[in-house]
PDB file of C-alpha atoms in Angstrom:
ATOM      1  CA  MET A   1       7.444 -32.367  25.345  1.00  0.00           C
ATOM      2  CA  ASN A   2       5.985 -31.282  28.660  1.00  0.00           C
ATOM      3  CA  GLY A   3       8.431 -29.368  30.822  1.00  0.00           C
ATOM      4  CA  PHE A   4      10.990 -29.047  28.011  1.00  0.00           C
ATOM      5  CA  SER A   5      12.532 -25.695  27.092  1.00  0.00           C
ATOM      6  CA  TYR A   6      14.092 -25.126  23.646  1.00  0.00           C
ATOM      7  CA  LYS A   7      15.751 -21.913  24.867  1.00  0.00           C
ATOM      8  CA  ASN A   8      19.364 -21.687  23.680  1.00  0.00           C
ATOM      9  CA  VAL A   9      21.545 -21.129  26.751  1.00  0.00           C
ATOM     10  CA  TYR A  10      24.752 -20.772  24.732  1.00  0.00           C
ATOM     11  CA  GLY A  11      26.230 -17.299  25.116  1.00  0.00           C
ATOM     12  CA  THR A  12      24.051 -16.331  28.066  1.00  0.00           C
ATOM     13  CA  ASP A  13      25.687 -14.721  31.103  1.00  0.00           C
ATOM     14  CA  GLU A  14      25.049 -17.860  33.129  1.00  0.00           C
ATOM     15  CA  TYR A  15      26.666 -20.070  30.488  1.00  0.00           C
ATOM     16  CA  ASN A  16      29.691 -17.785  30.149  1.00  0.00           C
ATOM     17  CA  ARG A  17      30.237 -17.770  33.913  1.00  0.00           C
ATOM     18  CA  PHE A  18      30.008 -21.571  33.989  1.00  0.00           C
ATOM     19  CA  ILE A  19      32.592 -21.905  31.204  1.00  0.00           C
ATOM     20  CA  ASP A  20      34.961 -19.248  32.521  1.00  0.00           C
ATOM     21  CA  LYS A  21      35.317 -21.168  35.799  1.00  0.00           C
ATOM     22  CA  GLN A  22      36.833 -24.082  33.861  1.00  0.00           C
ATOM     23  CA  ARG A  23      39.065 -22.310  31.350  1.00  0.00           C
ATOM     24  CA  TYR A  24      42.108 -22.407  33.646  1.00  0.00           C
ATOM     25  CA  VAL A  25      42.384 -26.149  32.993  1.00  0.00           C
ATOM     26  CA  THR A  26      43.477 -25.518  29.380  1.00  0.00           C
ATOM     27  CA  ASP A  27      47.042 -25.046  30.512  1.00  0.00           C
ATOM     28  CA  ASP A  28      49.865 -27.332  29.355  1.00  0.00           C
ATOM     29  CA  ARG A  29      50.410 -28.594  32.892  1.00  0.00           C
ATOM     30  CA  PHE A  30      46.956 -30.190  32.783  1.00  0.00           C
ATOM     31  CA  LEU A  31      47.370 -31.763  29.327  1.00  0.00           C
ATOM     32  CA  SER A  32      46.383 -35.436  29.500  1.00  0.00           C
ATOM     33  CA  GLU A  33      46.461 -36.669  25.884  1.00  0.00           C
ATOM     34  CA  THR A  34      46.186 -35.620  22.244  1.00  0.00           C
ATOM     35  CA  GLU A  35      44.356 -37.597  19.560  1.00  0.00           C
ATOM     36  CA  ILE A  36      44.010 -37.036  15.817  1.00  0.00           C
ATOM     37  CA  TYR A  37      40.914 -38.081  13.845  1.00  0.00           C
ATOM     38  CA  GLU A  38      40.782 -38.260  10.060  1.00  0.00           C
ATOM     39  CA  LEU A  39      37.593 -36.703   8.681  1.00  0.00           C
ATOM     40  CA  SER A  40      36.029 -36.702   5.234  1.00  0.00           C
ATOM     41  CA  ASP A  41      36.939 -34.167   2.514  1.00  0.00           C
ATOM     42  CA  GLY A  42      40.589 -34.144   3.582  1.00  0.00           C
ATOM     43  CA  PHE A  43      39.923 -32.566   6.987  1.00  0.00           C
ATOM     44  CA  SER A  44      41.347 -33.782  10.284  1.00  0.00           C
ATOM     45  CA  LEU A  45      40.588 -33.024  13.927  1.00  0.00           C
ATOM     46  CA  GLU A  46      43.222 -32.771  16.655  1.00  0.00           C
ATOM     47  CA  ILE A  47      41.782 -33.063  20.151  1.00  0.00           C
ATOM     48  CA  SER A  48      43.816 -32.220  23.242  1.00  0.00           C
ATOM     49  CA  THR A  49      42.311 -33.256  26.576  1.00  0.00           C
ATOM     50  CA  TYR A  50      43.067 -31.339  29.763  1.00  0.00           C
ATOM     51  CA  GLU A  51      42.156 -32.764  33.169  1.00  0.00           C
ATOM     52  CA  GLU A  52      42.407 -31.795  36.803  1.00  0.00           C
ATOM     53  CA  GLU A  53      41.288 -33.681  39.892  1.00  0.00           C
ATOM     54  CA  ARG A  54      41.393 -31.968  43.265  1.00  0.00           C
ATOM     55  CA  GLN A  55      39.915 -32.463  46.681  1.00  0.00           C
ATOM     56  CA  SER A  56      37.557 -29.868  48.120  1.00  0.00           C
ATOM     57  CA  LYS A  57      36.332 -29.787  51.706  1.00  0.00           C
ATOM     58  CA  SER A  58      33.454 -32.161  51.007  1.00  0.00           C
ATOM     59  CA  HIS A  59      34.153 -33.999  47.740  1.00  0.00           C
ATOM     60  CA  THR A  60      36.505 -34.628  44.839  1.00  0.00           C
ATOM     61  CA  VAL A  61      36.318 -32.140  41.970  1.00  0.00           C
ATOM     62  CA  PHE A  62      37.130 -33.428  38.493  1.00  0.00           C
ATOM     63  CA  ILE A  63      37.311 -31.052  35.533  1.00  0.00           C
ATOM     64  CA  ALA A  64      37.969 -32.107  31.936  1.00  0.00           C
ATOM     65  CA  VAL A  65      38.097 -29.834  28.894  1.00  0.00           C
ATOM     66  CA  GLN A  66      38.861 -30.716  25.290  1.00  0.00           C
ATOM     67  CA  LYS A  67      40.462 -28.294  22.852  1.00  0.00           C
ATOM     68  CA  ALA A  68      39.751 -29.250  19.246  1.00  0.00           C
ATOM     69  CA  ALA A  69      41.566 -27.955  16.173  1.00  0.00           C
ATOM     70  CA  LEU A  70      39.887 -28.559  12.816  1.00  0.00           C
ATOM     71  CA  LYS A  71      42.571 -28.763  10.150  1.00  0.00           C
ATOM     72  CA  ASN A  72      42.755 -28.769   6.367  1.00  0.00           C
ATOM     73  CA  ALA A  73      46.064 -29.483   4.633  1.00  0.00           C
ATOM     74  CA  ASP A  74      47.768 -29.420   8.060  1.00  0.00           C
ATOM     75  CA  SER A  75      46.612 -25.852   8.709  1.00  0.00           C
ATOM     76  CA  THR A  76      44.218 -25.107  11.584  1.00  0.00           C
ATOM     77  CA  ILE A  77      41.113 -23.391  10.217  1.00  0.00           C
ATOM     78  CA  TYR A  78      38.942 -23.420  13.347  1.00  0.00           C
ATOM     79  CA  GLU A  79      39.293 -24.153  17.061  1.00  0.00           C
ATOM     80  CA  TYR A  80      36.676 -24.866  19.687  1.00  0.00           C
ATOM     81  CA  TYR A  81      36.426 -26.152  23.243  1.00  0.00           C
ATOM     82  CA  CYS A  82      34.232 -28.918  24.570  1.00  0.00           C
ATOM     83  CA  PHE A  83      33.491 -28.750  28.281  1.00  0.00           C
ATOM     84  CA  TYR A  84      32.456 -32.380  28.501  1.00  0.00           C
ATOM     85  CA  ASP A  85      35.161 -34.951  27.764  1.00  0.00           C
ATOM     86  CA  HIS A  86      33.067 -37.958  26.735  1.00  0.00           C
ATOM     87  CA  THR A  87      31.737 -36.631  23.437  1.00  0.00           C
ATOM     88  CA  ARG A  88      32.766 -38.569  20.345  1.00  0.00           C
ATOM     89  CA  PRO A  89      33.827 -36.397  17.378  1.00  0.00           C
ATOM     90  CA  PHE A  90      31.877 -36.643  14.140  1.00  0.00           C
ATOM     91  CA  THR A  91      33.953 -37.674  11.135  1.00  0.00           C
ATOM     92  CA  GLU A  92      31.733 -36.677   8.198  1.00  0.00           C
ATOM     93  CA  ILE A  93      31.475 -33.252   6.565  1.00  0.00           C
ATOM     94  CA  ILE A  94      27.849 -32.587   5.545  1.00  0.00           C
ATOM     95  CA  HIS A  95      27.318 -31.502   1.935  1.00  0.00           C
ATOM     96  CA  HIS A  96      24.189 -29.401   2.080  1.00  0.00           C
ATOM     97  CA  LYS A  97      21.621 -28.767  -0.613  1.00  0.00           C
ATOM     98  CA  ASN A  98      22.562 -25.061  -0.517  1.00  0.00           C
ATOM     99  CA  GLY A  99      26.042 -25.901  -1.843  1.00  0.00           C
ATOM    100  CA  HIS A 100      27.892 -25.300   1.424  1.00  0.00           C
ATOM    101  CA  ARG A 101      29.716 -27.822   3.593  1.00  0.00           C
ATOM    102  CA  TYR A 102      29.114 -28.097   7.338  1.00  0.00           C
ATOM    103  CA  TYR A 103      31.013 -29.772  10.145  1.00  0.00           C
ATOM    104  CA  PRO A 104      28.953 -30.856  13.196  1.00  0.00           C
ATOM    105  CA  PHE A 105      30.583 -30.823  16.620  1.00  0.00           C
ATOM    106  CA  HIS A 106      29.889 -30.795  20.361  1.00  0.00           C
ATOM    107  CA  ILE A 107      30.852 -28.044  22.793  1.00  0.00           C
ATOM    108  CA  ASP A 108      28.822 -29.755  25.521  1.00  0.00           C
ATOM    109  CA  LEU A 109      27.175 -33.098  26.132  1.00  0.00           C
ATOM    110  CA  TYR A 110      23.847 -31.550  25.094  1.00  0.00           C
ATOM    111  CA  GLY A 111      22.963 -29.692  21.920  1.00  0.00           C
ATOM    112  CA  ILE A 112      24.902 -29.510  18.665  1.00  0.00           C
ATOM    113  CA  SER A 113      27.004 -26.994  16.739  1.00  0.00           C
ATOM    114  CA  PHE A 114      27.575 -26.562  13.021  1.00  0.00           C
ATOM    115  CA  LEU A 115      30.488 -24.847  11.287  1.00  0.00           C
ATOM    116  CA  ASP A 116      30.227 -23.720   7.662  1.00  0.00           C
ATOM    117  CA  VAL A 117      33.725 -24.727   6.529  1.00  0.00           C
ATOM    118  CA  ASP A 118      33.377 -22.564   3.415  1.00  0.00           C
ATOM    119  CA  THR A 119      32.555 -19.287   5.209  1.00  0.00           C
ATOM    120  CA  MET A 120      33.752 -20.059   8.782  1.00  0.00           C
ATOM    121  CA  GLU A 121      30.354 -19.048  10.178  1.00  0.00           C
ATOM    122  CA  VAL A 122      29.219 -21.108  13.147  1.00  0.00           C
ATOM    123  CA  TYR A 123      26.035 -21.760  15.107  1.00  0.00           C
ATOM    124  CA  ASN A 124      26.086 -23.193  18.630  1.00  0.00           C
ATOM    125  CA  TYR A 125      22.944 -24.569  20.255  1.00  0.00           C
ATOM    126  CA  ILE A 126      22.555 -25.903  23.795  1.00  0.00           C
ATOM    127  CA  PRO A 127      18.907 -26.327  24.882  1.00  0.00           C
ATOM    128  CA  GLU A 128      17.829 -25.487  28.394  1.00  0.00           C
ATOM    129  CA  GLY A 129      16.157 -28.902  28.383  1.00  0.00           C
ATOM    130  CA  TYR A 130      13.793 -30.408  30.904  1.00  0.00           C
ATOM    131  CA  GLU A 131      12.756 -28.679  34.109  1.00  0.00           C
ATOM    132  CA  HIS A 132      15.616 -28.827  36.558  1.00  0.00           C
ATOM    133  CA  ASP A 133      16.990 -27.520  39.827  1.00  0.00           C
ATOM    134  CA  ASP A 134      17.702 -23.785  39.709  1.00  0.00           C
ATOM    135  CA  LYS A 135      21.350 -24.296  40.658  1.00  0.00           C
ATOM    136  CA  TYR A 136      22.003 -26.142  37.380  1.00  0.00           C
ATOM    137  CA  MET A 137      22.202 -24.401  34.007  1.00  0.00           C
ATOM    138  CA  CYS A 138      20.618 -27.203  31.942  1.00  0.00           C
ATOM    139  CA  GLY A 139      18.187 -30.025  32.412  1.00  0.00           C
ATOM    140  CA  GLU A 140      18.371 -33.282  30.497  1.00  0.00           C
ATOM    141  CA  SER A 141      17.967 -33.149  26.710  1.00  0.00           C
ATOM    142  CA  PHE A 142      18.640 -35.477  23.777  1.00  0.00           C
ATOM    143  CA  ILE A 143      22.289 -36.552  23.501  1.00  0.00           C
ATOM    144  CA  ILE A 144      23.319 -36.710  19.834  1.00  0.00           C
ATOM    145  CA  THR A 145      25.758 -39.468  18.882  1.00  0.00           C
ATOM    146  CA  ASP A 146      25.317 -39.778  15.091  1.00  0.00           C
ATOM    147  CA  ILE A 147      23.975 -37.554  12.299  1.00  0.00           C
ATOM    148  CA  HIS A 148      22.279 -38.406   8.981  1.00  0.00           C
ATOM    149  CA  TYR A 149      21.309 -35.593   6.597  1.00  0.00           C
ATOM    150  CA  ASP A 150      19.006 -36.097   3.604  1.00  0.00           C
ATOM    151  CA  LYS A 151      19.822 -33.623   0.830  1.00  0.00           C
ATOM    152  CA  GLU A 152      16.573 -34.285  -1.039  1.00  0.00           C
ATOM    153  CA  SER A 153      14.230 -33.369   1.821  1.00  0.00           C
ATOM    154  CA  ASN A 154      16.519 -31.125   3.905  1.00  0.00           C
ATOM    155  CA  LEU A 155      15.602 -33.217   6.939  1.00  0.00           C
ATOM    156  CA  ILE A 156      18.203 -34.437   9.394  1.00  0.00           C
ATOM    157  CA  ALA A 157      18.109 -37.525  11.622  1.00  0.00           C
ATOM    158  CA  TYR A 158      19.975 -37.588  14.917  1.00  0.00           C
ATOM    159  CA  GLY A 159      20.775 -40.889  16.580  1.00  0.00           C
ATOM    160  CA  GLY A 160      21.269 -40.810  20.321  1.00  0.00           C
ATOM    161  CA  CYS A 161      19.530 -41.132  23.645  1.00  0.00           C
ATOM    162  CA  TYR A 162      18.063 -39.583  26.765  1.00  0.00           C
ATOM    163  CA  TRP A 163      19.624 -40.510  30.124  1.00  0.00           C
ATOM    164  CA  ALA A 164      22.159 -42.853  28.405  1.00  0.00           C
ATOM    165  CA  ALA A 165      19.546 -45.381  27.143  1.00  0.00           C
ATOM    166  CA  PRO A 166      17.625 -46.581  25.238  1.00  0.00           C
ATOM    167  CA  TYR A 167      18.830 -45.386  21.849  1.00  0.00           C
ATOM    168  CA  GLU A 168      16.446 -43.765  19.406  1.00  0.00           C
ATOM    169  CA  VAL A 169      16.292 -41.313  16.492  1.00  0.00           C
ATOM    170  CA  MET A 170      15.075 -37.700  16.479  1.00  0.00           C
ATOM    171  CA  VAL A 171      14.281 -35.914  13.207  1.00  0.00           C
ATOM    172  CA  GLY A 172      14.331 -32.190  12.413  1.00  0.00           C
ATOM    173  CA  ASP A 173      14.324 -29.594   9.658  1.00  0.00           C
ATOM    174  CA  PHE A 174      17.825 -28.689   8.445  1.00  0.00           C
ATOM    175  CA  SER A 175      16.950 -26.207   5.714  1.00  0.00           C
ATOM    176  CA  ASP A 176      18.945 -23.470   7.485  1.00  0.00           C
ATOM    177  CA  PRO A 177      21.992 -25.112   9.130  1.00  0.00           C
ATOM    178  CA  LEU A 178      23.172 -21.961  10.934  1.00  0.00           C
ATOM    179  CA  ASN A 179      19.743 -21.291  12.414  1.00  0.00           C
ATOM    180  CA  PHE A 180      18.207 -24.758  12.385  1.00  0.00           C
ATOM    181  CA  ASN A 181      14.807 -25.595  13.823  1.00  0.00           C
ATOM    182  CA  PRO A 182      15.423 -27.229  17.251  1.00  0.00           C
ATOM    183  CA  HIS A 183      11.983 -28.886  17.369  1.00  0.00           C
ATOM    184  CA  LEU A 184      12.624 -32.594  16.851  1.00  0.00           C
ATOM    185  CA  VAL A 185      10.222 -35.456  16.220  1.00  0.00           C
ATOM    186  CA  SER A 186      10.801 -38.765  17.978  1.00  0.00           C
ATOM    187  CA  LEU A 187      10.790 -41.933  15.864  1.00  0.00           C
ATOM    188  CA  ARG A 188      10.073 -43.825  19.074  1.00  0.00           C
ATOM    189  CA  ASN A 189       6.716 -42.063  19.350  1.00  0.00           C
ATOM    190  CA  ILE A 190       5.893 -42.964  15.746  1.00  0.00           C
ATOM    191  CA  LEU A 191       7.274 -46.494  15.346  1.00  0.00           C
ATOM    192  CA  ASP A 192       7.229 -47.828  18.892  1.00  0.00           C
ATOM    193  CA  PRO A 193       4.832 -45.883  21.152  1.00  0.00           C
ATOM    194  CA  GLU A 194       4.433 -48.894  23.466  1.00  0.00           C
ATOM    195  CA  TYR A 195       8.217 -49.254  23.932  1.00  0.00           C
ATOM    196  CA  ASP A 196       8.263 -52.842  22.728  1.00  0.00           C
ATOM    197  CA  TYR A 197      11.831 -52.472  21.404  1.00  0.00           C
ATOM    198  CA  ASP A 198      15.041 -51.714  23.256  1.00  0.00           C
ATOM    199  CA  ASP A 199      16.771 -49.555  20.651  1.00  0.00           C
ATOM    200  CA  ILE A 200      15.869 -47.705  17.478  1.00  0.00           C
ATOM    201  CA  ASP A 201      18.728 -47.014  15.055  1.00  0.00           C
ATOM    202  CA  PHE A 202      18.859 -45.060  11.808  1.00  0.00           C
ATOM    203  CA  LYS A 203      19.259 -47.192   8.674  1.00  0.00           C
ATOM    204  CA  GLU A 204      18.794 -44.991   5.583  1.00  0.00           C
ATOM    205  CA  TRP A 205      16.875 -42.338   3.676  1.00  0.00           C
ATOM    206  CA  LYS A 206      15.288 -43.974   0.634  1.00  0.00           C
ATOM    207  CA  ASN A 207      12.303 -43.450  -1.686  1.00  0.00           C
ATOM    208  CA  ASN A 208      10.990 -40.463   0.287  1.00  0.00           C
ATOM    209  CA  ARG A 209      11.028 -42.434   3.519  1.00  0.00           C
ATOM    210  CA  LEU A 210      13.232 -42.800   6.560  1.00  0.00           C
ATOM    211  CA  TYR A 211      14.094 -46.416   7.419  1.00  0.00           C
ATOM    212  CA  ALA A 212      15.082 -47.438  10.927  1.00  0.00           C
ATOM    213  CA  LEU A 213      15.895 -50.653  12.766  1.00  0.00           C
ATOM    214  CA  CYS A 214      13.758 -51.327  15.820  1.00  0.00           C
ATOM    215  CA  ASP A 215      16.170 -53.782  17.390  1.00  0.00           C
ATOM    216  CA  SER A 216      16.576 -55.919  14.234  1.00  0.00           C
ATOM    217  CA  GLU A 217      13.158 -55.228  12.675  1.00  0.00           C
ATOM    218  CA  GLU A 218      13.052 -52.709   9.836  1.00  0.00           C
ATOM    219  CA  LYS A 219      10.342 -50.036   9.930  1.00  0.00           C
ATOM    220  CA  SER A 220       9.838 -46.789   8.043  1.00  0.00           C
ATOM    221  CA  VAL A 221       7.965 -43.507   7.999  1.00  0.00           C
ATOM    222  CA  SER A 222       7.317 -41.137   5.101  1.00  0.00           C
ATOM    223  CA  ILE A 223       9.120 -37.821   4.796  1.00  0.00           C
ATOM    224  CA  GLU A 224       5.746 -36.117   4.359  1.00  0.00           C
ATOM    225  CA  GLU A 225       4.546 -37.419   7.722  1.00  0.00           C
ATOM    226  CA  LEU A 226       7.775 -36.366   9.415  1.00  0.00           C
ATOM    227  CA  ARG A 227       7.602 -32.886   7.914  1.00  0.00           C
ATOM    228  CA  ASN A 228       3.977 -32.460   8.997  1.00  0.00           C
ATOM    229  CA  MET A 229       4.834 -33.513  12.553  1.00  0.00           C
ATOM    230  CA  ILE A 230       7.807 -31.136  12.709  1.00  0.00           C
ATOM    231  CA  ASN A 231       5.640 -28.264  11.500  1.00  0.00           C
ATOM    232  CA  GLU A 232       2.937 -29.106  14.028  1.00  0.00           C
ATOM    233  CA  LEU A 233       5.420 -29.260  16.874  1.00  0.00           C
ATOM    234  CA  THR A 234       6.987 -25.973  15.788  1.00  0.00           C
ATOM    235  CA  MET A 235       3.624 -24.218  15.559  1.00  0.00           C
ATOM    236  CA  LYS A 236       2.755 -25.314  19.084  1.00  0.00           C
ATOM    237  CA  GLY A 237       5.973 -23.695  20.230  1.00  0.00           C
ATOM    238  CA  LYS A 238       6.759 -26.481  22.657  1.00  0.00           C
TER     239      LYS A 238
END
């Protein structure tokens, strides 16, 4: 991807300064609503949304932060904050080939995080993304909306989009969930390089292939081809 940086900006000084400017909103006086989502494996997620809208000299400033509490048997086992209030929580716990269970979540619109619910270790990844104005921390990158892990191949398929549309699927190596390979292969480039279809959606992993729906037409690609493309992309370091 020309002009795309895989650099992880999470935890950098710039990222921490950006987040610290918004933390004041997580005060009870800014609490807007609380929702509870039932997850798999007996887990639940309680999300409290905090919002503030104020007028500056030149424009209206709107800040929204979500505080999420992952619970098991009504006890909170992990908390995190999301500094973008339109992310939809994932409801499935991933059972990995290594025997551990992982919960995927968003702390930002971009990137993805994984929590090992058996060890409480966590990995947060927010890519720097496409070239952008220096005054912004991140450029555009793939927005993940759904996740599909294949235990047999250790590959993972992410449904989502760039710039809100069209929808497509990106595939990566998920052998090491807490240090996963961020280099992703686009199914659009493989199955629809001419952009004849509006949307590409994940259907299933089956018989050593990934099946997707290009609008309503089913197409597939072999796991071997996907793995080779991921390795090639990784070796190029792009």
